[in-house]
Amino acid sequence: MSAPLFLYETIARPLLLRLRPEFAHRLTIRALRLLPLAAPWPDDPRLAVSAFGLTFPNPLGLAAGFDKNGEVADAMLRLGFAFVEVGTVTPRPQRGNPRPRVFRLRDDRAVVNRLGFNNAGCKAVHRRLAAHRAPGIVAVNLGANRDSEDRIADYVAGIEAFTYVAQFFVINISSPNTPGLRDLQRQQALNDLLPRVLAARDA
């Protein structure tokens, strides 16, 4: 077992499991911002994956939800992820649902997340991603503000905001924590949503 993994398993993980889940997550983000991390070993070329016009150095990526505000994209790429998906990000900052909103299922080694798109908003996240330097692919997961009067316009605004700092986008219409969001999965709603976001991407 490598030294970092040994320290994680014997010290960091037991400590984090004693803390409230959301506080443990926040503490982890802060630690990753401070730790000096070297570049990972080069990936074996046989691990490379080509998809959607992009070449990923390996098939392992970090999904949205961990780095909601683009604070540790560089750190996660240096840990060896082929891509980091930041978000979910909404046009305006959003507090999310009341706490507690993250729950551990210890027997299942799982976490229930009812955060509700809490994030710092497009402007703050864009500023962080524009400064990122580690090689690797960065994606942005886009959402709509809870109180938005035009949710499709929120996705368009997100694409326009991150065009020059993201290699691909994820349109999040699956969260159960934003009332009515999953209505966008209906056929007519998708017929309205997809042309507008694709047009924004192409523009």
PDB file of N, CA, C and O in Angstrom, residues 86-154:
ATOM      1  N   VAL A  86     -17.413  19.757 -13.194  1.00  0.00           N
ATOM      2  CA  VAL A  86     -17.690  20.739 -12.143  1.00  0.00           C
ATOM      3  C   VAL A  86     -19.194  21.022 -12.105  1.00  0.00           C
ATOM      4  O   VAL A  86     -19.863  21.046 -13.125  1.00  0.00           O
ATOM      5  N   GLY A  87     -19.717  21.287 -10.925  1.00  0.00           N
ATOM      6  CA  GLY A  87     -21.117  21.674 -10.826  1.00  0.00           C
ATOM      7  C   GLY A  87     -21.910  20.746  -9.915  1.00  0.00           C
ATOM      8  O   GLY A  87     -21.325  19.909  -9.212  1.00  0.00           O
ATOM      9  N   THR A  88     -23.185  20.893  -9.969  1.00  0.00           N
ATOM     10  CA  THR A  88     -23.996  21.640 -10.925  1.00  0.00           C
ATOM     11  C   THR A  88     -23.908  23.147 -10.645  1.00  0.00           C
ATOM     12  O   THR A  88     -23.970  23.582  -9.498  1.00  0.00           O
ATOM     13  N   VAL A  89     -23.826  23.941 -11.735  1.00  0.00           N
ATOM     14  CA  VAL A  89     -23.709  25.391 -11.644  1.00  0.00           C
ATOM     15  C   VAL A  89     -24.959  26.026 -12.230  1.00  0.00           C
ATOM     16  O   VAL A  89     -25.410  25.649 -13.315  1.00  0.00           O
ATOM     17  N   THR A  90     -25.511  26.997 -11.527  1.00  0.00           N
ATOM     18  CA  THR A  90     -26.663  27.758 -12.000  1.00  0.00           C
ATOM     19  C   THR A  90     -26.224  29.191 -12.322  1.00  0.00           C
ATOM     20  O   THR A  90     -25.187  29.646 -11.830  1.00  0.00           O
ATOM     21  N   PRO A  91     -26.990  29.914 -13.138  1.00  0.00           N
ATOM     22  CA  PRO A  91     -26.559  31.275 -13.490  1.00  0.00           C
ATOM     23  C   PRO A  91     -26.314  32.168 -12.278  1.00  0.00           C
ATOM     24  O   PRO A  91     -25.295  32.848 -12.197  1.00  0.00           O
ATOM     25  N   ARG A  92     -27.224  32.135 -11.316  1.00  0.00           N
ATOM     26  CA  ARG A  92     -27.067  32.939 -10.100  1.00  0.00           C
ATOM     27  C   ARG A  92     -26.703  32.044  -8.919  1.00  0.00           C
ATOM     28  O   ARG A  92     -27.075  30.877  -8.892  1.00  0.00           O
ATOM     29  N   PRO A  93     -25.965  32.580  -7.944  1.00  0.00           N
ATOM     30  CA  PRO A  93     -25.658  31.776  -6.750  1.00  0.00           C
ATOM     31  C   PRO A  93     -26.942  31.261  -6.109  1.00  0.00           C
ATOM     32  O   PRO A  93     -27.998  31.915  -6.155  1.00  0.00           O
ATOM     33  N   GLN A  94     -26.849  30.101  -5.485  1.00  0.00           N
ATOM     34  CA  GLN A  94     -28.024  29.466  -4.893  1.00  0.00           C
ATOM     35  C   GLN A  94     -27.619  28.721  -3.623  1.00  0.00           C
ATOM     36  O   GLN A  94     -26.607  28.025  -3.602  1.00  0.00           O
ATOM     37  N   ARG A  95     -28.416  28.893  -2.572  1.00  0.00           N
ATOM     38  CA  ARG A  95     -28.083  28.299  -1.276  1.00  0.00           C
ATOM     39  C   ARG A  95     -28.404  26.812  -1.213  1.00  0.00           C
ATOM     40  O   ARG A  95     -27.805  26.083  -0.426  1.00  0.00           O
ATOM     41  N   GLY A  96     -29.341  26.355  -1.988  1.00  0.00           N
ATOM     42  CA  GLY A  96     -29.738  24.951  -1.929  1.00  0.00           C
ATOM     43  C   GLY A  96     -30.763  24.695  -0.845  1.00  0.00           C
ATOM     44  O   GLY A  96     -31.356  25.613  -0.284  1.00  0.00           O
ATOM     45  N   ASN A  97     -30.968  23.428  -0.527  1.00  0.00           N
ATOM     46  CA  ASN A  97     -31.973  23.032   0.455  1.00  0.00           C
ATOM     47  C   ASN A  97     -31.479  23.261   1.882  1.00  0.00           C
ATOM     48  O   ASN A  97     -30.274  23.323   2.122  1.00  0.00           O
ATOM     49  N   PRO A  98     -32.398  23.349   2.835  1.00  0.00           N
ATOM     50  CA  PRO A  98     -31.984  23.499   4.242  1.00  0.00           C
ATOM     51  C   PRO A  98     -31.198  22.280   4.728  1.00  0.00           C
ATOM     52  O   PRO A  98     -31.397  21.164   4.246  1.00  0.00           O
ATOM     53  N   ARG A  99     -30.315  22.495   5.679  1.00  0.00           N
ATOM     54  CA  ARG A  99     -29.545  21.395   6.287  1.00  0.00           C
ATOM     55  C   ARG A  99     -30.349  20.770   7.418  1.00  0.00           C
ATOM     56  O   ARG A  99     -31.161  21.448   8.032  1.00  0.00           O
ATOM     57  N   PRO A 100     -30.108  19.479   7.700  1.00  0.00           N
ATOM     58  CA  PRO A 100     -29.187  18.534   7.036  1.00  0.00           C
ATOM     59  C   PRO A 100     -29.729  18.099   5.680  1.00  0.00           C
ATOM     60  O   PRO A 100     -30.928  17.938   5.505  1.00  0.00           O
ATOM     61  N   ARG A 101     -28.812  17.880   4.740  1.00  0.00           N
ATOM     62  CA  ARG A 101     -29.201  17.548   3.368  1.00  0.00           C
ATOM     63  C   ARG A 101     -28.277  16.528   2.725  1.00  0.00           C
ATOM     64  O   ARG A 101     -28.407  16.233   1.533  1.00  0.00           O
ATOM     65  N   VAL A 102     -27.327  16.010   3.507  1.00  0.00           N
ATOM     66  CA  VAL A 102     -26.473  14.907   3.072  1.00  0.00           C
ATOM     67  C   VAL A 102     -26.495  13.854   4.170  1.00  0.00           C
ATOM     68  O   VAL A 102     -26.308  14.181   5.351  1.00  0.00           O
ATOM     69  N   PHE A 103     -26.736  12.597   3.796  1.00  0.00           N
ATOM     70  CA  PHE A 103     -26.931  11.536   4.784  1.00  0.00           C
ATOM     71  C   PHE A 103     -26.112  10.303   4.392  1.00  0.00           C
ATOM     72  O   PHE A 103     -26.154   9.862   3.249  1.00  0.00           O
ATOM     73  N   ARG A 104     -25.395   9.754   5.349  1.00  0.00           N
ATOM     74  CA  ARG A 104     -24.618   8.537   5.099  1.00  0.00           C
ATOM     75  C   ARG A 104     -25.491   7.294   5.282  1.00  0.00           C
ATOM     76  O   ARG A 104     -26.290   7.220   6.221  1.00  0.00           O
ATOM     77  N   LEU A 105     -25.304   6.340   4.402  1.00  0.00           N
ATOM     78  CA  LEU A 105     -25.875   5.007   4.559  1.00  0.00           C
ATOM     79  C   LEU A 105     -24.685   4.081   4.786  1.00  0.00           C
ATOM     80  O   LEU A 105     -24.109   3.520   3.848  1.00  0.00           O
ATOM     81  N   ARG A 106     -24.281   3.933   6.035  1.00  0.00           N
ATOM     82  CA  ARG A 106     -23.026   3.241   6.338  1.00  0.00           C
ATOM     83  C   ARG A 106     -23.024   1.796   5.848  1.00  0.00           C
ATOM     84  O   ARG A 106     -22.043   1.320   5.290  1.00  0.00           O
ATOM     85  N   ASP A 107     -24.137   1.090   6.062  1.00  0.00           N
ATOM     86  CA  ASP A 107     -24.176  -0.321   5.663  1.00  0.00           C
ATOM     87  C   ASP A 107     -24.027  -0.494   4.156  1.00  0.00           C
ATOM     88  O   ASP A 107     -23.511  -1.510   3.680  1.00  0.00           O
ATOM     89  N   ASP A 108     -24.497   0.505   3.405  1.00  0.00           N
ATOM     90  CA  ASP A 108     -24.417   0.446   1.941  1.00  0.00           C
ATOM     91  C   ASP A 108     -23.183   1.156   1.396  1.00  0.00           C
ATOM     92  O   ASP A 108     -22.981   1.178   0.180  1.00  0.00           O
ATOM     93  N   ARG A 109     -22.400   1.761   2.288  1.00  0.00           N
ATOM     94  CA  ARG A 109     -21.223   2.536   1.877  1.00  0.00           C
ATOM     95  C   ARG A 109     -21.623   3.561   0.820  1.00  0.00           C
ATOM     96  O   ARG A 109     -21.007   3.692  -0.239  1.00  0.00           O
ATOM     97  N   ALA A 110     -22.685   4.310   1.132  1.00  0.00           N
ATOM     98  CA  ALA A 110     -23.252   5.257   0.176  1.00  0.00           C
ATOM     99  C   ALA A 110     -23.657   6.544   0.888  1.00  0.00           C
ATOM    100  O   ALA A 110     -23.656   6.619   2.126  1.00  0.00           O
ATOM    101  N   VAL A 111     -23.991   7.539   0.090  1.00  0.00           N
ATOM    102  CA  VAL A 111     -24.424   8.839   0.609  1.00  0.00           C
ATOM    103  C   VAL A 111     -25.677   9.256  -0.143  1.00  0.00           C
ATOM    104  O   VAL A 111     -25.755   9.112  -1.369  1.00  0.00           O
ATOM    105  N   VAL A 112     -26.665   9.774   0.572  1.00  0.00           N
ATOM    106  CA  VAL A 112     -27.851  10.374  -0.036  1.00  0.00           C
ATOM    107  C   VAL A 112     -27.633  11.882  -0.074  1.00  0.00           C
ATOM    108  O   VAL A 112     -27.333  12.505   0.945  1.00  0.00           O
ATOM    109  N   ASN A 113     -27.795  12.462  -1.250  1.00  0.00           N
ATOM    110  CA  ASN A 113     -27.542  13.887  -1.472  1.00  0.00           C
ATOM    111  C   ASN A 113     -28.867  14.572  -1.779  1.00  0.00           C
ATOM    112  O   ASN A 113     -29.529  14.240  -2.767  1.00  0.00           O
ATOM    113  N   ARG A 114     -29.242  15.531  -0.927  1.00  0.00           N
ATOM    114  CA  ARG A 114     -30.426  16.362  -1.183  1.00  0.00           C
ATOM    115  C   ARG A 114     -30.031  17.827  -1.145  1.00  0.00           C
ATOM    116  O   ARG A 114     -30.714  18.661  -0.560  1.00  0.00           O
ATOM    117  N   LEU A 115     -28.899  18.136  -1.757  1.00  0.00           N
ATOM    118  CA  LEU A 115     -28.323  19.478  -1.653  1.00  0.00           C
ATOM    119  C   LEU A 115     -29.167  20.540  -2.353  1.00  0.00           C
ATOM    120  O   LEU A 115     -29.322  21.641  -1.843  1.00  0.00           O
ATOM    121  N   GLY A 116     -29.674  20.237  -3.549  1.00  0.00           N
ATOM    122  CA  GLY A 116     -30.525  21.212  -4.226  1.00  0.00           C
ATOM    123  C   GLY A 116     -29.774  22.268  -5.010  1.00  0.00           C
ATOM    124  O   GLY A 116     -30.131  23.452  -4.967  1.00  0.00           O
ATOM    125  N   PHE A 117     -28.726  21.861  -5.742  1.00  0.00           N
ATOM    126  CA  PHE A 117     -27.991  22.782  -6.609  1.00  0.00           C
ATOM    127  C   PHE A 117     -27.399  23.967  -5.843  1.00  0.00           C
ATOM    128  O   PHE A 117     -27.415  25.111  -6.312  1.00  0.00           O
ATOM    129  N   ASN A 118     -26.878  23.716  -4.646  1.00  0.00           N
ATOM    130  CA  ASN A 118     -26.165  24.794  -3.956  1.00  0.00           C
ATOM    131  C   ASN A 118     -24.865  25.064  -4.699  1.00  0.00           C
ATOM    132  O   ASN A 118     -24.096  24.148  -4.975  1.00  0.00           O
ATOM    133  N   ASN A 119     -24.613  26.328  -5.051  1.00  0.00           N
ATOM    134  CA  ASN A 119     -23.386  26.667  -5.787  1.00  0.00           C
ATOM    135  C   ASN A 119     -23.190  28.176  -5.781  1.00  0.00           C
ATOM    136  O   ASN A 119     -24.093  28.938  -5.441  1.00  0.00           O
ATOM    137  N   ALA A 120     -21.995  28.581  -6.211  1.00  0.00           N
ATOM    138  CA  ALA A 120     -21.617  29.999  -6.149  1.00  0.00           C
ATOM    139  C   ALA A 120     -22.038  30.789  -7.376  1.00  0.00           C
ATOM    140  O   ALA A 120     -21.817  32.006  -7.431  1.00  0.00           O
ATOM    141  N   GLY A 121     -22.642  30.129  -8.366  1.00  0.00           N
ATOM    142  CA  GLY A 121     -23.093  30.831  -9.565  1.00  0.00           C
ATOM    143  C   GLY A 121     -22.041  30.878 -10.658  1.00  0.00           C
ATOM    144  O   GLY A 121     -20.850  30.677 -10.427  1.00  0.00           O
ATOM    145  N   CYS A 122     -22.496  31.153 -11.877  1.00  0.00           N
ATOM    146  CA  CYS A 122     -21.627  31.099 -13.057  1.00  0.00           C
ATOM    147  C   CYS A 122     -20.421  32.011 -12.944  1.00  0.00           C
ATOM    148  O   CYS A 122     -19.306  31.627 -13.315  1.00  0.00           O
ATOM    149  N   LYS A 123     -20.619  33.231 -12.487  1.00  0.00           N
ATOM    150  CA  LYS A 123     -19.527  34.205 -12.494  1.00  0.00           C
ATOM    151  C   LYS A 123     -18.359  33.739 -11.639  1.00  0.00           C
ATOM    152  O   LYS A 123     -17.199  33.774 -12.077  1.00  0.00           O
ATOM    153  N   ALA A 124     -18.637  33.288 -10.415  1.00  0.00           N
ATOM    154  CA  ALA A 124     -17.563  32.856  -9.509  1.00  0.00           C
ATOM    155  C   ALA A 124     -16.890  31.595 -10.014  1.00  0.00           C
ATOM    156  O   ALA A 124     -15.658  31.459  -9.953  1.00  0.00           O
ATOM    157  N   VAL A 125     -17.674  30.639 -10.511  1.00  0.00           N
ATOM    158  CA  VAL A 125     -17.091  29.383 -10.987  1.00  0.00           C
ATOM    159  C   VAL A 125     -16.265  29.634 -12.247  1.00  0.00           C
ATOM    160  O   VAL A 125     -15.177  29.069 -12.409  1.00  0.00           O
ATOM    161  N   HIS A 126     -16.741  30.495 -13.128  1.00  0.00           N
ATOM    162  CA  HIS A 126     -15.975  30.821 -14.332  1.00  0.00           C
ATOM    163  C   HIS A 126     -14.617  31.409 -13.962  1.00  0.00           C
ATOM    164  O   HIS A 126     -13.590  31.073 -14.573  1.00  0.00           O
ATOM    165  N   ARG A 127     -14.594  32.288 -12.978  1.00  0.00           N
ATOM    166  CA  ARG A 127     -13.332  32.912 -12.570  1.00  0.00           C
ATOM    167  C   ARG A 127     -12.323  31.851 -12.126  1.00  0.00           C
ATOM    168  O   ARG A 127     -11.135  31.930 -12.481  1.00  0.00           O
ATOM    169  N   ARG A 128     -12.781  30.845 -11.396  1.00  0.00           N
ATOM    170  CA  ARG A 128     -11.874  29.785 -10.934  1.00  0.00           C
ATOM    171  C   ARG A 128     -11.403  28.917 -12.101  1.00  0.00           C
ATOM    172  O   ARG A 128     -10.220  28.576 -12.194  1.00  0.00           O
ATOM    173  N   LEU A 129     -12.318  28.537 -12.972  1.00  0.00           N
ATOM    174  CA  LEU A 129     -11.935  27.652 -14.069  1.00  0.00           C
ATOM    175  C   LEU A 129     -11.019  28.367 -15.068  1.00  0.00           C
ATOM    176  O   LEU A 129     -10.157  27.736 -15.683  1.00  0.00           O
ATOM    177  N   ALA A 130     -11.195  29.663 -15.235  1.00  0.00           N
ATOM    178  CA  ALA A 130     -10.330  30.414 -16.146  1.00  0.00           C
ATOM    179  C   ALA A 130      -8.888  30.418 -15.657  1.00  0.00           C
ATOM    180  O   ALA A 130      -7.960  30.588 -16.452  1.00  0.00           O
ATOM    181  N   ALA A 131      -8.700  30.198 -14.349  1.00  0.00           N
ATOM    182  CA  ALA A 131      -7.353  30.210 -13.774  1.00  0.00           C
ATOM    183  C   ALA A 131      -6.750  28.817 -13.671  1.00  0.00           C
ATOM    184  O   ALA A 131      -5.603  28.678 -13.256  1.00  0.00           O
ATOM    185  N   HIS A 132      -7.495  27.777 -14.049  1.00  0.00           N
ATOM    186  CA  HIS A 132      -6.990  26.415 -13.849  1.00  0.00           C
ATOM    187  C   HIS A 132      -5.877  26.117 -14.839  1.00  0.00           C
ATOM    188  O   HIS A 132      -5.875  26.588 -15.968  1.00  0.00           O
ATOM    189  N   ARG A 133      -4.886  25.339 -14.397  1.00  0.00           N
ATOM    190  CA  ARG A 133      -3.674  25.130 -15.192  1.00  0.00           C
ATOM    191  C   ARG A 133      -3.336  23.660 -15.453  1.00  0.00           C
ATOM    192  O   ARG A 133      -2.576  23.362 -16.354  1.00  0.00           O
ATOM    193  N   ALA A 134      -3.828  22.746 -14.644  1.00  0.00           N
ATOM    194  CA  ALA A 134      -3.438  21.341 -14.802  1.00  0.00           C
ATOM    195  C   ALA A 134      -3.943  20.805 -16.139  1.00  0.00           C
ATOM    196  O   ALA A 134      -5.062  21.102 -16.560  1.00  0.00           O
ATOM    197  N   PRO A 135      -3.123  20.003 -16.834  1.00  0.00           N
ATOM    198  CA  PRO A 135      -3.598  19.414 -18.086  1.00  0.00           C
ATOM    199  C   PRO A 135      -4.716  18.419 -17.824  1.00  0.00           C
ATOM    200  O   PRO A 135      -4.705  17.698 -16.832  1.00  0.00           O
ATOM    201  N   GLY A 136      -5.691  18.414 -18.695  1.00  0.00           N
ATOM    202  CA  GLY A 136      -6.825  17.511 -18.527  1.00  0.00           C
ATOM    203  C   GLY A 136      -8.102  18.167 -19.000  1.00  0.00           C
ATOM    204  O   GLY A 136      -8.136  19.356 -19.326  1.00  0.00           O
ATOM    205  N   ILE A 137      -9.146  17.389 -19.038  1.00  0.00           N
ATOM    206  CA  ILE A 137     -10.433  17.842 -19.569  1.00  0.00           C
ATOM    207  C   ILE A 137     -11.338  18.281 -18.422  1.00  0.00           C
ATOM    208  O   ILE A 137     -11.503  17.568 -17.438  1.00  0.00           O
ATOM    209  N   VAL A 138     -11.917  19.472 -18.578  1.00  0.00           N
ATOM    210  CA  VAL A 138     -12.846  20.001 -17.580  1.00  0.00           C
ATOM    211  C   VAL A 138     -14.215  20.167 -18.228  1.00  0.00           C
ATOM    212  O   VAL A 138     -14.337  20.773 -19.306  1.00  0.00           O
ATOM    213  N   ALA A 139     -15.234  19.617 -17.587  1.00  0.00           N
ATOM    214  CA  ALA A 139     -16.613  19.760 -18.040  1.00  0.00           C
ATOM    215  C   ALA A 139     -17.383  20.573 -17.020  1.00  0.00           C
ATOM    216  O   ALA A 139     -16.989  20.660 -15.851  1.00  0.00           O
ATOM    217  N   VAL A 140     -18.481  21.174 -17.453  1.00  0.00           N
ATOM    218  CA  VAL A 140     -19.349  21.906 -16.534  1.00  0.00           C
ATOM    219  C   VAL A 140     -20.756  21.338 -16.627  1.00  0.00           C
ATOM    220  O   VAL A 140     -21.318  21.206 -17.722  1.00  0.00           O
ATOM    221  N   ASN A 141     -21.294  20.969 -15.476  1.00  0.00           N
ATOM    222  CA  ASN A 141     -22.659  20.470 -15.354  1.00  0.00           C
ATOM    223  C   ASN A 141     -23.551  21.679 -15.068  1.00  0.00           C
ATOM    224  O   ASN A 141     -23.356  22.379 -14.078  1.00  0.00           O
ATOM    225  N   LEU A 142     -24.517  21.928 -15.946  1.00  0.00           N
ATOM    226  CA  LEU A 142     -25.347  23.133 -15.865  1.00  0.00           C
ATOM    227  C   LEU A 142     -26.740  22.823 -15.328  1.00  0.00           C
ATOM    228  O   LEU A 142     -27.341  21.803 -15.674  1.00  0.00           O
ATOM    229  N   GLY A 143     -27.227  23.732 -14.495  1.00  0.00           N
ATOM    230  CA  GLY A 143     -28.572  23.603 -13.951  1.00  0.00           C
ATOM    231  C   GLY A 143     -29.320  24.920 -14.042  1.00  0.00           C
ATOM    232  O   GLY A 143     -28.762  25.953 -14.431  1.00  0.00           O
ATOM    233  N   ALA A 144     -30.579  24.872 -13.667  1.00  0.00           N
ATOM    234  CA  ALA A 144     -31.430  26.062 -13.655  1.00  0.00           C
ATOM    235  C   ALA A 144     -31.658  26.501 -12.214  1.00  0.00           C
ATOM    236  O   ALA A 144     -31.758  25.673 -11.312  1.00  0.00           O
ATOM    237  N   ASN A 145     -31.738  27.807 -12.002  1.00  0.00           N
ATOM    238  CA  ASN A 145     -32.077  28.310 -10.673  1.00  0.00           C
ATOM    239  C   ASN A 145     -33.481  27.881 -10.278  1.00  0.00           C
ATOM    240  O   ASN A 145     -34.386  27.800 -11.122  1.00  0.00           O
ATOM    241  N   ARG A 146     -33.637  27.635  -9.007  1.00  0.00           N
ATOM    242  CA  ARG A 146     -34.922  27.156  -8.487  1.00  0.00           C
ATOM    243  C   ARG A 146     -36.064  28.118  -8.826  1.00  0.00           C
ATOM    244  O   ARG A 146     -37.176  27.685  -9.139  1.00  0.00           O
ATOM    245  N   ASP A 147     -35.790  29.432  -8.760  1.00  0.00           N
ATOM    246  CA  ASP A 147     -36.846  30.428  -8.962  1.00  0.00           C
ATOM    247  C   ASP A 147     -36.849  31.004 -10.369  1.00  0.00           C
ATOM    248  O   ASP A 147     -37.452  32.052 -10.621  1.00  0.00           O
ATOM    249  N   SER A 148     -36.191  30.340 -11.311  1.00  0.00           N
ATOM    250  CA  SER A 148     -36.094  30.857 -12.672  1.00  0.00           C
ATOM    251  C   SER A 148     -37.456  30.884 -13.362  1.00  0.00           C
ATOM    252  O   SER A 148     -38.258  29.963 -13.220  1.00  0.00           O
ATOM    253  N   GLU A 149     -37.696  31.946 -14.116  1.00  0.00           N
ATOM    254  CA  GLU A 149     -38.918  32.040 -14.904  1.00  0.00           C
ATOM    255  C   GLU A 149     -38.749  31.408 -16.297  1.00  0.00           C
ATOM    256  O   GLU A 149     -39.727  31.141 -16.979  1.00  0.00           O
ATOM    257  N   ASP A 150     -37.503  31.191 -16.711  1.00  0.00           N
ATOM    258  CA  ASP A 150     -37.217  30.563 -18.000  1.00  0.00           C
ATOM    259  C   ASP A 150     -36.018  29.646 -17.807  1.00  0.00           C
ATOM    260  O   ASP A 150     -34.869  30.058 -17.942  1.00  0.00           O
ATOM    261  N   ARG A 151     -36.281  28.404 -17.479  1.00  0.00           N
ATOM    262  CA  ARG A 151     -35.202  27.485 -17.149  1.00  0.00           C
ATOM    263  C   ARG A 151     -34.337  27.159 -18.358  1.00  0.00           C
ATOM    264  O   ARG A 151     -33.125  26.971 -18.226  1.00  0.00           O
ATOM    265  N   ILE A 152     -34.930  27.097 -19.525  1.00  0.00           N
ATOM    266  CA  ILE A 152     -34.118  26.836 -20.709  1.00  0.00           C
ATOM    267  C   ILE A 152     -33.116  27.966 -20.915  1.00  0.00           C
ATOM    268  O   ILE A 152     -31.955  27.732 -21.262  1.00  0.00           O
ATOM    269  N   ALA A 153     -33.533  29.189 -20.668  1.00  0.00           N
ATOM    270  CA  ALA A 153     -32.624  30.326 -20.781  1.00  0.00           C
ATOM    271  C   ALA A 153     -31.468  30.215 -19.799  1.00  0.00           C
ATOM    272  O   ALA A 153     -30.358  30.684 -20.081  1.00  0.00           O
ATOM    273  N   ASP A 154     -31.697  29.586 -18.654  1.00  0.00           N
ATOM    274  CA  ASP A 154     -30.614  29.386 -17.689  1.00  0.00           C
ATOM    275  C   ASP A 154     -29.537  28.474 -18.258  1.00  0.00           C
ATOM    276  O   ASP A 154     -28.337  28.706 -18.074  1.00  0.00           O
TER     277      ASP A 154
END
